[in-house]
């Protein structure tokens, strides 16, 4: 039956956890898989369960911060077993490309009005925390009923501001990582796992 995927094929695909077959061209750049696809999905399932319990009867609006959060948003939203609306914001940091300055430019604003809503901001990673800090201030000014953050990753010990992130997937060392939405020079976002890159990979681009 052409065009149909056999169940055995799907199982095979899941059994190869570390390097997805569709991403062979990325393999030579990957140094180490830090978090596998299965570990990410398991963690998001747990976060989805917690969020489901915490938001029963509330007016949940999920806000993803583009571009990085588009992958975590898509999976997390399906582990939340409640009615929820989704919206996205795109931001860019002013200043040098590799360092967050803390001053954020809004490239795409929300379609929703936040007043009275229970807002959950979904982030891929909290690094210095400056982007998130700016966003939270901005969003608080729109008078939501509640405002919390869910971040798949948080780098340990390098936040330059105090941030209350209610839902954190994994604490990771402060190294540069790619995959599962996170990019280096716009690549690697479509890897289903989180990995570090070989030093050559930075030079190649
Ligand atoms: P922050 O303002 O320093 O917390 O980080 C802002 C943004 O930088 C994140 O939302 C990511 O888009 C990006 N970023 C931070 N660390 C990494 C990384 O290790 N890999 C890829 N992107 C990162
Ligand atoms: Mg981001």
mmCIF file of N, CA and C in Angstrom, residues 78-202:
data_model
loop_
_atom_site.group_PDB
_atom_site.id
_atom_site.type_symbol
_atom_site.label_atom_id
_atom_site.label_comp_id
_atom_site.label_asym_id
_atom_site.label_seq_id
_atom_site.Cartn_x
_atom_site.Cartn_y
_atom_site.Cartn_z
ATOM 1 N N UNK A 78 -0.243 19.686 23.216
ATOM 2 C CA UNK A 78 -1.002 18.437 23.089
ATOM 3 C C UNK A 78 -0.945 17.576 24.340
ATOM 4 N N UNK A 79 -0.065 17.917 25.280
ATOM 5 C CA UNK A 79 -0.059 17.204 26.566
ATOM 6 C C UNK A 79 -0.913 17.938 27.605
ATOM 7 N N UNK A 80 -1.449 19.092 27.247
ATOM 8 C CA UNK A 80 -2.332 19.820 28.163
ATOM 9 C C UNK A 80 -3.763 19.437 27.807
ATOM 10 N N UNK A 81 -4.421 18.743 28.710
ATOM 11 C CA UNK A 81 -5.746 18.196 28.398
ATOM 12 C C UNK A 81 -6.849 19.126 28.883
ATOM 13 N N UNK A 82 -6.800 20.358 28.380
ATOM 14 C CA UNK A 82 -7.773 21.380 28.741
ATOM 15 C C UNK A 82 -8.026 22.246 27.517
ATOM 16 N N UNK A 83 -9.178 22.927 27.480
ATOM 17 C CA UNK A 83 -9.344 23.905 26.408
ATOM 18 C C UNK A 83 -8.288 25.000 26.589
ATOM 19 N N UNK A 84 -7.617 25.359 25.527
ATOM 20 C CA UNK A 84 -6.615 26.422 25.629
ATOM 21 C C UNK A 84 -6.531 27.131 24.290
ATOM 22 N N UNK A 85 -6.201 28.414 24.339
ATOM 23 C CA UNK A 85 -5.937 29.135 23.094
ATOM 24 C C UNK A 85 -4.433 29.328 22.986
ATOM 25 N N UNK A 86 -3.967 29.547 21.766
ATOM 26 C CA UNK A 86 -2.527 29.743 21.573
ATOM 27 C C UNK A 86 -2.282 31.043 20.810
ATOM 28 N N UNK A 87 -1.151 31.636 21.103
ATOM 29 C CA UNK A 87 -0.742 32.845 20.387
ATOM 30 C C UNK A 87 0.789 32.848 20.351
ATOM 31 N N UNK A 88 1.342 33.640 19.471
ATOM 32 C CA UNK A 88 2.802 33.703 19.342
ATOM 33 C C UNK A 88 3.276 35.138 19.288
ATOM 34 N N UNK A 89 4.494 35.307 19.762
ATOM 35 C CA UNK A 89 5.161 36.603 19.713
ATOM 36 C C UNK A 89 6.538 36.367 19.124
ATOM 37 N N UNK A 90 6.997 37.282 18.308
ATOM 38 C CA UNK A 90 8.369 37.150 17.805
ATOM 39 C C UNK A 90 9.173 38.333 18.326
ATOM 40 N N UNK A 91 10.331 38.026 18.876
ATOM 41 C CA UNK A 91 11.169 39.086 19.420
ATOM 42 C C UNK A 91 12.590 38.962 18.890
ATOM 43 N N UNK A 92 13.286 40.062 18.891
ATOM 44 C CA UNK A 92 14.701 40.038 18.536
ATOM 45 C C UNK A 92 15.419 40.919 19.531
ATOM 46 N N UNK A 93 16.617 40.488 19.846
ATOM 47 C CA UNK A 93 17.406 41.219 20.808
ATOM 48 C C UNK A 93 18.198 42.299 20.058
ATOM 49 N N UNK A 94 18.271 43.474 20.627
ATOM 50 C CA UNK A 94 19.113 44.518 20.025
ATOM 51 C C UNK A 94 20.567 44.195 20.304
ATOM 52 N N UNK A 95 21.456 44.651 19.497
ATOM 53 C CA UNK A 95 22.881 44.484 19.784
ATOM 54 C C UNK A 95 23.471 43.272 19.103
ATOM 55 N N UNK A 96 24.657 42.851 19.586
ATOM 56 C CA UNK A 96 25.397 41.761 18.945
ATOM 57 C C UNK A 96 24.571 40.481 18.896
ATOM 58 N N UNK A 97 24.752 39.716 17.833
ATOM 59 C CA UNK A 97 23.928 38.529 17.599
ATOM 60 C C UNK A 97 24.114 37.442 18.655
ATOM 61 N N UNK A 98 25.300 37.319 19.207
ATOM 62 C CA UNK A 98 25.569 36.210 20.130
ATOM 63 C C UNK A 98 25.349 36.575 21.590
ATOM 64 N N UNK A 99 25.186 37.846 21.881
ATOM 65 C CA UNK A 99 24.980 38.240 23.278
ATOM 66 C C UNK A 99 23.627 38.921 23.437
ATOM 67 N N UNK A 100 22.902 38.535 24.480
ATOM 68 C CA UNK A 100 21.625 39.185 24.740
ATOM 69 C C UNK A 100 21.899 40.508 25.431
ATOM 70 N N UNK A 101 21.315 41.571 24.924
ATOM 71 C CA UNK A 101 21.535 42.867 25.540
ATOM 72 C C UNK A 101 20.478 43.169 26.597
ATOM 73 N N UNK A 102 19.354 42.447 26.500
ATOM 74 C CA UNK A 102 18.272 42.701 27.450
ATOM 75 C C UNK A 102 17.251 43.680 26.902
ATOM 76 N N UNK A 103 17.605 44.359 25.829
ATOM 77 C CA UNK A 103 16.633 45.233 25.182
ATOM 78 C C UNK A 103 16.060 44.465 24.000
ATOM 79 N N UNK A 104 14.760 44.309 24.027
ATOM 80 C CA UNK A 104 14.121 43.417 23.083
ATOM 81 C C UNK A 104 13.193 44.199 22.169
ATOM 82 N N UNK A 105 13.255 43.856 20.909
ATOM 83 C CA UNK A 105 12.398 44.488 19.924
ATOM 84 C C UNK A 105 11.285 43.488 19.593
ATOM 85 N N UNK A 106 10.047 43.948 19.601
ATOM 86 C CA UNK A 106 8.941 43.049 19.265
ATOM 87 C C UNK A 106 8.738 43.065 17.752
ATOM 88 N N UNK A 107 8.977 41.917 17.122
ATOM 89 C CA UNK A 107 8.840 41.811 15.660
ATOM 90 C C UNK A 107 7.421 41.437 15.264
ATOM 91 N N UNK A 108 6.805 40.617 16.100
ATOM 92 C CA UNK A 108 5.398 40.248 15.881
ATOM 93 C C UNK A 108 4.714 40.253 17.237
ATOM 94 N N UNK A 109 3.689 41.050 17.354
ATOM 95 C CA UNK A 109 2.991 41.116 18.634
ATOM 96 C C UNK A 109 1.844 40.115 18.657
ATOM 97 N N UNK A 110 1.221 39.997 19.825
ATOM 98 C CA UNK A 110 0.136 39.031 20.002
ATOM 99 C C UNK A 110 -1.128 39.457 19.263
ATOM 100 N N UNK A 111 -1.944 38.455 18.922
ATOM 101 C CA UNK A 111 -3.265 38.745 18.352
ATOM 102 C C UNK A 111 -4.299 38.898 19.464
ATOM 103 N N UNK A 112 -4.015 38.319 20.639
ATOM 104 C CA UNK A 112 -4.978 38.309 21.739
ATOM 105 C C UNK A 112 -4.765 39.485 22.687
ATOM 106 N N UNK A 113 -5.867 39.905 23.284
ATOM 107 C CA UNK A 113 -5.845 40.845 24.385
ATOM 108 C C UNK A 113 -5.625 40.010 25.653
ATOM 109 N N UNK A 114 -4.727 40.421 26.535
ATOM 110 C CA UNK A 114 -4.404 39.574 27.693
ATOM 111 C C UNK A 114 -5.239 39.870 28.930
ATOM 112 N N UNK A 115 -5.986 40.950 28.913
ATOM 113 C CA UNK A 115 -6.691 41.366 30.119
ATOM 114 C C UNK A 115 -7.585 40.249 30.664
ATOM 115 N N UNK A 116 -7.328 39.880 31.927
ATOM 116 C CA UNK A 116 -8.146 38.871 32.606
ATOM 117 C C UNK A 116 -7.819 37.432 32.237
ATOM 118 N N UNK A 117 -6.864 37.213 31.341
ATOM 119 C CA UNK A 117 -6.557 35.841 30.900
ATOM 120 C C UNK A 117 -5.511 35.191 31.811
ATOM 121 N N UNK A 118 -5.520 33.860 31.848
ATOM 122 C CA UNK A 118 -4.474 33.116 32.547
ATOM 123 C C UNK A 118 -3.430 32.736 31.511
ATOM 124 N N UNK A 119 -2.339 33.484 31.547
ATOM 125 C CA UNK A 119 -1.338 33.389 30.485
ATOM 126 C C UNK A 119 -0.174 32.502 30.918
ATOM 127 N N UNK A 120 0.181 31.575 30.050
ATOM 128 C CA UNK A 120 1.372 30.755 30.267
ATOM 129 C C UNK A 120 2.323 30.999 29.097
ATOM 130 N N UNK A 121 3.456 31.612 29.417
ATOM 131 C CA UNK A 121 4.463 31.919 28.407
ATOM 132 C C UNK A 121 5.348 30.695 28.208
ATOM 133 N N UNK A 122 5.471 30.244 26.971
ATOM 134 C CA UNK A 122 6.235 29.024 26.682
ATOM 135 C C UNK A 122 7.543 29.404 26.004
ATOM 136 N N UNK A 123 8.649 29.012 26.636
ATOM 137 C CA UNK A 123 9.988 29.361 26.127
ATOM 138 C C UNK A 123 10.794 28.096 25.862
ATOM 139 N N UNK A 124 11.683 28.182 24.893
ATOM 140 C CA UNK A 124 12.597 27.072 24.653
ATOM 141 C C UNK A 124 13.677 27.024 25.734
ATOM 142 N N UNK A 125 14.316 28.170 25.978
ATOM 143 C CA UNK A 125 15.467 28.166 26.887
ATOM 144 C C UNK A 125 15.581 29.497 27.621
ATOM 145 N N UNK A 126 15.959 29.395 28.880
ATOM 146 C CA UNK A 126 16.295 30.595 29.648
ATOM 147 C C UNK A 126 17.807 30.578 29.848
ATOM 148 N N UNK A 127 18.450 31.552 29.236
ATOM 149 C CA UNK A 127 19.910 31.637 29.276
ATOM 150 C C UNK A 127 20.272 32.742 30.270
ATOM 151 N N UNK A 128 20.543 33.946 29.806
ATOM 152 C CA UNK A 128 20.792 35.042 30.745
ATOM 153 C C UNK A 128 19.501 35.437 31.463
ATOM 154 N N UNK A 129 18.365 35.153 30.819
ATOM 155 C CA UNK A 129 17.074 35.507 31.398
ATOM 156 C C UNK A 129 16.626 36.914 31.041
ATOM 157 N N UNK A 130 17.464 37.623 30.332
ATOM 158 C CA UNK A 130 17.156 39.029 30.042
ATOM 159 C C UNK A 130 15.961 39.176 29.095
ATOM 160 N N UNK A 131 15.883 38.281 28.103
ATOM 161 C CA UNK A 131 14.759 38.335 27.164
ATOM 162 C C UNK A 131 13.448 38.097 27.909
ATOM 163 N N UNK A 132 13.468 37.049 28.728
ATOM 164 C CA UNK A 132 12.271 36.684 29.480
ATOM 165 C C UNK A 132 11.874 37.795 30.449
ATOM 166 N N UNK A 133 12.857 38.367 31.103
ATOM 167 C CA UNK A 133 12.601 39.446 32.044
ATOM 168 C C UNK A 133 11.893 40.620 31.360
ATOM 169 N N UNK A 134 12.388 40.966 30.191
ATOM 170 C CA UNK A 134 11.780 42.050 29.424
ATOM 171 C C UNK A 134 10.351 41.692 29.023
ATOM 172 N N UNK A 135 10.186 40.458 28.525
ATOM 173 C CA UNK A 135 8.858 40.023 28.068
ATOM 174 C C UNK A 135 7.840 40.013 29.198
ATOM 175 N N UNK A 136 8.273 39.520 30.363
ATOM 176 C CA UNK A 136 7.342 39.445 31.496
ATOM 177 C C UNK A 136 6.876 40.835 31.913
ATOM 178 N N UNK A 137 7.806 41.773 31.935
ATOM 179 C CA UNK A 137 7.430 43.157 32.274
ATOM 180 C C UNK A 137 6.418 43.683 31.281
ATOM 181 N N UNK A 138 6.708 43.447 30.009
ATOM 182 C CA UNK A 138 5.835 43.915 28.943
ATOM 183 C C UNK A 138 4.434 43.295 29.070
ATOM 184 N N UNK A 139 4.385 41.992 29.277
ATOM 185 C CA UNK A 139 3.101 41.286 29.324
ATOM 186 C C UNK A 139 2.309 41.622 30.581
ATOM 187 N N UNK A 140 3.028 41.812 31.699
ATOM 188 C CA UNK A 140 2.349 42.180 32.953
ATOM 189 C C UNK A 140 1.578 43.490 32.786
ATOM 190 N N UNK A 141 2.147 44.383 32.005
ATOM 191 C CA UNK A 141 1.507 45.675 31.744
ATOM 192 C C UNK A 141 0.176 45.543 31.009
ATOM 193 N N UNK A 142 -0.090 44.359 30.457
ATOM 194 C CA UNK A 142 -1.360 44.158 29.718
ATOM 195 C C UNK A 142 -2.441 43.545 30.607
ATOM 196 N N UNK A 143 -2.166 43.504 31.887
ATOM 197 C CA UNK A 143 -3.121 43.123 32.933
ATOM 198 C C UNK A 143 -3.762 41.739 32.778
ATOM 199 N N UNK A 144 -2.942 40.705 32.591
ATOM 200 C CA UNK A 144 -3.515 39.358 32.603
ATOM 201 C C UNK A 144 -3.967 39.013 34.028
ATOM 202 N N UNK A 145 -4.862 38.035 34.167
ATOM 203 C CA UNK A 145 -5.273 37.592 35.505
ATOM 204 C C UNK A 145 -4.102 36.876 36.183
ATOM 205 N N UNK A 146 -3.373 36.059 35.412
ATOM 206 C CA UNK A 146 -2.161 35.420 35.933
ATOM 207 C C UNK A 146 -1.154 35.284 34.800
ATOM 208 N N UNK A 147 0.123 35.188 35.193
ATOM 209 C CA UNK A 147 1.194 35.094 34.197
ATOM 210 C C UNK A 147 2.292 34.187 34.744
ATOM 211 N N UNK A 148 2.489 33.034 34.090
ATOM 212 C CA UNK A 148 3.519 32.089 34.515
ATOM 213 C C UNK A 148 4.366 31.714 33.302
ATOM 214 N N UNK A 149 5.494 31.037 33.582
ATOM 215 C CA UNK A 149 6.408 30.673 32.506
ATOM 216 C C UNK A 149 6.682 29.173 32.523
ATOM 217 N N UNK A 150 6.720 28.587 31.337
ATOM 218 C CA UNK A 150 7.167 27.214 31.178
ATOM 219 C C UNK A 150 8.340 27.238 30.204
ATOM 220 N N UNK A 151 9.507 26.766 30.662
ATOM 221 C CA UNK A 151 10.687 26.724 29.788
ATOM 222 C C UNK A 151 11.197 25.290 29.727
ATOM 223 N N UNK A 152 11.434 24.802 28.535
ATOM 224 C CA UNK A 152 11.958 23.434 28.414
ATOM 225 C C UNK A 152 13.331 23.334 29.067
ATOM 226 N N UNK A 153 14.179 24.345 28.843
ATOM 227 C CA UNK A 153 15.546 24.302 29.362
ATOM 228 C C UNK A 153 15.870 25.556 30.160
ATOM 229 N N UNK A 154 16.694 25.351 31.180
ATOM 230 C CA UNK A 154 17.209 26.499 31.929
ATOM 231 C C UNK A 154 18.682 26.242 32.171
ATOM 232 N N UNK A 155 19.504 27.175 31.745
ATOM 233 C CA UNK A 155 20.942 27.012 31.991
ATOM 234 C C UNK A 155 21.219 27.363 33.449
ATOM 235 N N UNK A 156 22.020 26.532 34.113
ATOM 236 C CA UNK A 156 22.218 26.730 35.552
ATOM 237 C C UNK A 156 23.195 27.857 35.849
ATOM 238 N N UNK A 157 22.807 28.647 36.796
ATOM 239 C CA UNK A 157 23.720 29.591 37.423
ATOM 240 C C UNK A 157 24.160 30.784 36.608
ATOM 241 N N UNK A 158 23.526 31.061 35.469
ATOM 242 C CA UNK A 158 24.028 32.212 34.715
ATOM 243 C C UNK A 158 22.967 33.285 34.478
ATOM 244 N N UNK A 159 21.829 33.157 35.143
ATOM 245 C CA UNK A 159 20.801 34.182 34.963
ATOM 246 C C UNK A 159 21.280 35.495 35.582
ATOM 247 N N UNK A 160 21.096 36.546 34.837
ATOM 248 C CA UNK A 160 21.562 37.847 35.313
ATOM 249 C C UNK A 160 20.468 38.621 36.029
ATOM 250 N N UNK A 161 19.279 38.032 36.067
ATOM 251 C CA UNK A 161 18.161 38.648 36.779
ATOM 252 C C UNK A 161 17.417 37.530 37.507
ATOM 253 N N UNK A 162 16.720 37.869 38.584
ATOM 254 C CA UNK A 162 15.937 36.839 39.260
ATOM 255 C C UNK A 162 14.642 36.597 38.493
ATOM 256 N N UNK A 163 14.389 35.335 38.203
ATOM 257 C CA UNK A 163 13.183 34.996 37.452
ATOM 258 C C UNK A 163 12.471 33.834 38.111
ATOM 259 N N UNK A 164 11.173 33.942 38.150
ATOM 260 C CA UNK A 164 10.370 32.889 38.720
ATOM 261 C C UNK A 164 9.799 32.060 37.573
ATOM 262 N N UNK A 165 10.466 30.951 37.257
ATOM 263 C CA UNK A 165 9.973 30.105 36.164
ATOM 264 C C UNK A 165 9.280 28.904 36.807
ATOM 265 N N UNK A 166 7.952 28.890 36.747
ATOM 266 C CA UNK A 166 7.212 27.857 37.482
ATOM 267 C C UNK A 166 7.460 26.447 36.934
ATOM 268 N N UNK A 167 7.462 26.328 35.601
ATOM 269 C CA UNK A 167 7.621 25.005 35.005
ATOM 270 C C UNK A 167 8.935 24.940 34.223
ATOM 271 N N UNK A 168 9.890 24.150 34.739
ATOM 272 C CA UNK A 168 11.172 23.991 34.049
ATOM 273 C C UNK A 168 11.339 22.521 33.671
ATOM 274 N N UNK A 169 11.686 22.269 32.408
ATOM 275 C CA UNK A 169 11.900 20.896 31.962
ATOM 276 C C UNK A 169 13.219 20.348 32.463
ATOM 277 N N UNK A 170 14.307 20.916 32.014
ATOM 278 C CA UNK A 170 15.644 20.434 32.374
ATOM 279 C C UNK A 170 16.557 21.605 32.698
ATOM 280 N N UNK A 171 17.361 21.426 33.756
ATOM 281 C CA UNK A 171 18.448 22.365 34.039
ATOM 282 C C UNK A 171 19.671 21.800 33.319
ATOM 283 N N UNK A 172 20.333 22.624 32.524
ATOM 284 C CA UNK A 172 21.501 22.152 31.772
ATOM 285 C C UNK A 172 22.706 23.041 32.053
ATOM 286 N N UNK A 173 23.919 22.530 31.802
ATOM 287 C CA UNK A 173 25.118 23.373 31.977
ATOM 288 C C UNK A 173 25.076 24.546 30.986
ATOM 289 N N UNK A 174 25.812 25.607 31.285
ATOM 290 C CA UNK A 174 25.723 26.800 30.436
ATOM 291 C C UNK A 174 26.491 26.697 29.122
ATOM 292 N N UNK A 175 26.310 25.616 28.396
ATOM 293 C CA UNK A 175 26.929 25.466 27.072
ATOM 294 C C UNK A 175 25.891 25.759 26.000
ATOM 295 N N UNK A 176 26.379 26.070 24.818
ATOM 296 C CA UNK A 176 25.476 26.348 23.705
ATOM 297 C C UNK A 176 24.893 25.024 23.195
ATOM 298 N N UNK A 177 23.592 24.964 23.049
ATOM 299 C CA UNK A 177 22.934 23.748 22.572
ATOM 300 C C UNK A 177 22.036 24.051 21.375
ATOM 301 N N UNK A 178 21.779 23.012 20.605
ATOM 302 C CA UNK A 178 20.874 23.153 19.456
ATOM 303 C C UNK A 178 19.851 22.009 19.468
ATOM 304 N N UNK A 179 18.860 22.165 18.620
ATOM 305 C CA UNK A 179 17.859 21.124 18.438
ATOM 306 C C UNK A 179 16.559 21.447 19.150
ATOM 307 N N UNK A 180 15.515 20.747 18.755
ATOM 308 C CA UNK A 180 14.196 20.912 19.365
ATOM 309 C C UNK A 180 13.793 22.402 19.424
ATOM 310 N N UNK A 181 13.988 23.084 18.301
ATOM 311 C CA UNK A 181 13.608 24.497 18.209
ATOM 312 C C UNK A 181 14.790 25.451 18.291
ATOM 313 N N UNK A 182 15.853 25.008 18.959
ATOM 314 C CA UNK A 182 17.013 25.892 19.133
ATOM 315 C C UNK A 182 17.944 25.804 17.938
ATOM 316 N N UNK A 183 18.430 26.941 17.508
ATOM 317 C CA UNK A 183 19.243 26.977 16.289
ATOM 318 C C UNK A 183 20.664 27.423 16.534
ATOM 319 N N UNK A 184 21.520 27.072 15.579
ATOM 320 C CA UNK A 184 22.753 27.819 15.375
ATOM 321 C C UNK A 184 22.678 28.295 13.937
ATOM 322 N N UNK A 185 22.768 29.589 13.702
ATOM 323 C CA UNK A 185 22.656 30.185 12.363
ATOM 324 C C UNK A 185 21.433 29.634 11.620
ATOM 325 N N UNK A 186 20.325 29.538 12.336
ATOM 326 C CA UNK A 186 19.012 29.122 11.796
ATOM 327 C C UNK A 186 18.911 27.634 11.454
ATOM 328 N N UNK A 187 19.976 26.880 11.694
ATOM 329 C CA UNK A 187 19.895 25.442 11.422
ATOM 330 C C UNK A 187 19.705 24.659 12.722
ATOM 331 N N UNK A 188 19.401 23.398 12.585
ATOM 332 C CA UNK A 188 19.264 22.417 13.674
ATOM 333 C C UNK A 188 17.949 22.513 14.442
ATOM 334 N N UNK A 189 17.075 23.461 14.103
ATOM 335 C CA UNK A 189 15.819 23.593 14.853
ATOM 336 C C UNK A 189 14.971 22.332 14.741
ATOM 337 N N UNK A 190 15.082 21.624 13.626
ATOM 338 C CA UNK A 190 14.225 20.461 13.391
ATOM 339 C C UNK A 190 14.804 19.151 13.906
ATOM 340 N N UNK A 191 15.879 19.209 14.687
ATOM 341 C CA UNK A 191 16.331 17.987 15.356
ATOM 342 C C UNK A 191 15.368 17.667 16.493
ATOM 343 N N UNK A 192 15.025 16.398 16.681
ATOM 344 C CA UNK A 192 14.064 16.055 17.754
ATOM 345 C C UNK A 192 14.701 15.924 19.134
ATOM 346 N N UNK A 193 16.016 16.145 19.235
ATOM 347 C CA UNK A 193 16.725 16.044 20.517
ATOM 348 C C UNK A 193 17.541 17.311 20.740
ATOM 349 N N UNK A 194 18.147 17.425 21.935
ATOM 350 C CA UNK A 194 19.000 18.573 22.273
ATOM 351 C C UNK A 194 20.452 18.093 22.266
ATOM 352 N N UNK A 195 21.308 18.834 21.582
ATOM 353 C CA UNK A 195 22.695 18.397 21.443
ATOM 354 C C UNK A 195 23.660 19.578 21.483
ATOM 355 N N UNK A 196 24.936 19.228 21.731
ATOM 356 C CA UNK A 196 25.986 20.239 21.582
ATOM 357 C C UNK A 196 26.648 20.023 20.221
ATOM 358 N N UNK A 197 27.278 21.062 19.715
ATOM 359 C CA UNK A 197 27.936 20.996 18.407
ATOM 360 C C UNK A 197 29.443 20.863 18.570
ATOM 361 N N UNK A 198 30.056 20.181 17.602
ATOM 362 C CA UNK A 198 31.517 20.131 17.562
ATOM 363 C C UNK A 198 32.053 21.521 17.253
ATOM 364 N N UNK A 199 33.231 21.864 17.763
ATOM 365 C CA UNK A 199 33.787 23.194 17.500
ATOM 366 C C UNK A 199 33.862 23.500 15.996
ATOM 367 N N UNK A 200 34.153 22.463 15.178
ATOM 368 C CA UNK A 200 34.246 22.685 13.721
ATOM 369 C C UNK A 200 32.932 23.184 13.141
ATOM 370 N N UNK A 201 31.839 22.771 13.755
ATOM 371 C CA UNK A 201 30.519 23.123 13.205
ATOM 372 C C UNK A 201 30.331 24.635 13.192
ATOM 373 N N UNK A 202 30.893 25.317 14.198
ATOM 374 C CA UNK A 202 30.770 26.785 14.254
ATOM 375 C C UNK A 202 31.607 27.422 13.155
#
